[in-house]
PDB file of C-alpha atoms in Angstrom:
ATOM      1  CA  GLY A  21     -17.792  11.867 -25.409  1.00  0.00           C
ATOM      2  CA  ALA A  22     -15.130  12.678 -22.826  1.00  0.00           C
ATOM      3  CA  PRO A  23     -13.824  16.262 -22.690  1.00  0.00           C
ATOM      4  CA  ASP A  24     -10.473  17.108 -24.297  1.00  0.00           C
ATOM      5  CA  MET A  25      -8.790  17.588 -20.916  1.00  0.00           C
ATOM      6  CA  THR A  26      -9.071  13.873 -20.145  1.00  0.00           C
ATOM      7  CA  ALA A  27      -5.953  13.111 -22.197  1.00  0.00           C
ATOM      8  CA  ALA A  28      -3.913  15.478 -20.022  1.00  0.00           C
ATOM      9  CA  VAL A  29      -5.442  14.030 -16.849  1.00  0.00           C
ATOM     10  CA  GLY A  30      -4.617  10.486 -18.006  1.00  0.00           C
ATOM     11  CA  LEU A  31      -1.016  11.533 -18.620  1.00  0.00           C
ATOM     12  CA  ARG A  32      -0.797  13.034 -15.127  1.00  0.00           C
ATOM     13  CA  LYS A  33      -2.225   9.846 -13.608  1.00  0.00           C
ATOM     14  CA  ALA A  34       0.411   7.776 -15.419  1.00  0.00           C
ATOM     15  CA  PHE A  35       3.168  10.188 -14.347  1.00  0.00           C
ATOM     16  CA  THR A  36       2.022   9.869 -10.735  1.00  0.00           C
ATOM     17  CA  ALA A  37       2.034   6.053 -10.947  1.00  0.00           C
ATOM     18  CA  ILE A  38       5.571   6.112 -12.376  1.00  0.00           C
ATOM     19  CA  THR A  39       6.831   8.647  -9.847  1.00  0.00           C
ATOM     20  CA  PHE A  40       5.616   6.698  -6.820  1.00  0.00           C
ATOM     21  CA  LYS A  41       5.680   3.180  -8.342  1.00  0.00           C
ATOM     22  CA  GLU A  42       2.107   2.552  -7.241  1.00  0.00           C
ATOM     23  CA  PRO A  43      -1.424   3.359  -8.409  1.00  0.00           C
ATOM     24  CA  SER A  44      -2.255   7.061  -8.492  1.00  0.00           C
ATOM     25  CA  GLY A  45      -5.338   6.526  -6.325  1.00  0.00           C
ATOM     26  CA  ALA A  46      -3.246   4.766  -3.667  1.00  0.00           C
ATOM     27  CA  VAL A  47      -0.921   7.767  -3.591  1.00  0.00           C
ATOM     28  CA  GLY A  48      -3.947   9.967  -2.982  1.00  0.00           C
ATOM     29  CA  GLU A  49      -5.046   7.815  -0.062  1.00  0.00           C
ATOM     30  CA  LYS A  50      -1.575   8.043   1.507  1.00  0.00           C
ATOM     31  CA  ALA A  51      -1.508  11.811   1.012  1.00  0.00           C
ATOM     32  CA  LYS A  52      -4.569  12.140   3.259  1.00  0.00           C
ATOM     33  CA  THR A  53      -2.421  11.300   6.301  1.00  0.00           C
ATOM     34  CA  ASP A  54       1.109  12.123   5.075  1.00  0.00           C
ATOM     35  CA  THR A  55       1.514  15.892   5.013  1.00  0.00           C
ATOM     36  CA  ALA A  56       4.963  15.751   3.383  1.00  0.00           C
ATOM     37  CA  LEU A  57       3.536  13.676   0.540  1.00  0.00           C
ATOM     38  CA  ALA A  58       0.542  15.986   0.215  1.00  0.00           C
ATOM     39  CA  ASP A  59       2.881  18.993   0.022  1.00  0.00           C
ATOM     40  CA  ARG A  60       5.000  17.293  -2.655  1.00  0.00           C
ATOM     41  CA  ILE A  61       1.904  16.570  -4.731  1.00  0.00           C
ATOM     42  CA  LYS A  62       0.629  20.141  -4.371  1.00  0.00           C
ATOM     43  CA  SER A  63       3.987  21.529  -5.463  1.00  0.00           C
ATOM     44  CA  ASP A  64       4.206  19.519  -8.700  1.00  0.00           C
ATOM     45  CA  PRO A  65       1.495  20.253 -11.287  1.00  0.00           C
ATOM     46  CA  ARG A  66       2.380  17.059 -13.178  1.00  0.00           C
ATOM     47  CA  LEU A  67       1.042  14.915 -10.318  1.00  0.00           C
ATOM     48  CA  ILE A  68      -2.589  14.008  -9.739  1.00  0.00           C
ATOM     49  CA  THR A  69      -3.892  11.473  -7.268  1.00  0.00           C
ATOM     50  CA  TRP A  70      -7.193  10.524  -8.839  1.00  0.00           C
ATOM     51  CA  ALA A  71      -7.700   6.807  -9.478  1.00  0.00           C
ATOM     52  CA  GLY A  72      -6.852   5.555 -12.957  1.00  0.00           C
ATOM     53  CA  GLY A  73      -3.057   5.549 -13.059  1.00  0.00           C
ATOM     54  CA  GLU A  74      -1.456   2.111 -12.795  1.00  0.00           C
ATOM     55  CA  PRO A  75       2.249   1.229 -12.873  1.00  0.00           C
ATOM     56  CA  LEU A  76       3.318  -1.234 -15.542  1.00  0.00           C
ATOM     57  CA  MET A  77       5.686  -3.858 -14.177  1.00  0.00           C
ATOM     58  CA  ALA A  78       7.759  -6.518 -15.939  1.00  0.00           C
ATOM     59  CA  GLY A  79       9.705  -9.026 -13.902  1.00  0.00           C
ATOM     60  CA  GLY A  80       9.357  -6.873 -10.805  1.00  0.00           C
ATOM     61  CA  GLU A  81      10.748  -3.821 -12.596  1.00  0.00           C
ATOM     62  CA  LEU A  82       8.813  -0.638 -13.374  1.00  0.00           C
ATOM     63  CA  ILE A  83       8.756  -0.176 -17.157  1.00  0.00           C
ATOM     64  CA  GLY A  84       6.033   2.441 -17.524  1.00  0.00           C
ATOM     65  CA  ALA A  85       2.487   3.265 -16.540  1.00  0.00           C
ATOM     66  CA  LEU A  86      -0.997   3.495 -17.960  1.00  0.00           C
ATOM     67  CA  GLY A  87      -3.265   6.429 -17.186  1.00  0.00           C
ATOM     68  CA  VAL A  88      -6.959   6.264 -18.003  1.00  0.00           C
ATOM     69  CA  SER A  89      -9.347   9.189 -17.750  1.00  0.00           C
ATOM     70  CA  GLY A  90     -12.756  10.129 -19.047  1.00  0.00           C
ATOM     71  CA  ALA A  91     -15.126   7.662 -17.417  1.00  0.00           C
ATOM     72  CA  PRO A  92     -17.674   9.017 -14.943  1.00  0.00           C
ATOM     73  CA  GLY A  93     -15.580   8.178 -11.890  1.00  0.00           C
ATOM     74  CA  GLY A  94     -12.004   7.228 -11.087  1.00  0.00           C
ATOM     75  CA  ASP A  95     -13.096   3.754 -10.067  1.00  0.00           C
ATOM     76  CA  LYS A  96     -14.151   3.109 -13.661  1.00  0.00           C
ATOM     77  CA  ASP A  97     -10.923   4.617 -15.012  1.00  0.00           C
ATOM     78  CA  ASP A  98      -8.939   2.368 -12.689  1.00  0.00           C
ATOM     79  CA  ALA A  99     -10.931  -0.724 -13.670  1.00  0.00           C
ATOM     80  CA  CYS A 100     -10.180   0.015 -17.330  1.00  0.00           C
ATOM     81  CA  ALA A 101      -6.448   0.488 -16.666  1.00  0.00           C
ATOM     82  CA  THR A 102      -6.268  -2.676 -14.584  1.00  0.00           C
ATOM     83  CA  ALA A 103      -8.095  -4.693 -17.264  1.00  0.00           C
ATOM     84  CA  ALA A 104      -5.789  -3.383 -20.000  1.00  0.00           C
ATOM     85  CA  ILE A 105      -2.672  -4.295 -18.044  1.00  0.00           C
ATOM     86  CA  ALA A 106      -4.083  -7.756 -17.303  1.00  0.00           C
ATOM     87  CA  LYS A 107      -4.499  -8.337 -21.063  1.00  0.00           C
ATOM     88  CA  VAL A 108      -0.812  -7.758 -21.796  1.00  0.00           C
ATOM     89  CA  LYS A 109       0.738  -8.924 -18.528  1.00  0.00           C
ATOM     90  CA  GLY A 110       1.643 -12.355 -19.915  1.00  0.00           C
ATOM     91  CA  ARG A 111       3.736 -10.747 -22.646  1.00  0.00           C
ATOM     92  CA  LEU A 112       5.786  -8.605 -20.271  1.00  0.00           C
ATOM     93  CA  GLY A 113       7.903 -11.369 -18.762  1.00  0.00           C
TER      94      GLY A 113
END
């Protein structure tokens, strides 16, 4: 029942997590007090700082990211992404 745009938002959340090597929501929190970061985010339409983008790490190395969108609230998107990563974490090494 989520709108079509949620796939694009999820992709942007994952791109943000990969770009900054941290959760997209955490980037958004930092941007509230870091004007240079906020300007960088505003200048790149691929970035979005809503919660739901989580970096995927293996052995301390960034190997990708998961972006979830469509739930009624970023906190729910983030909980889903975190749970999904926890399910496969043991297989990542």
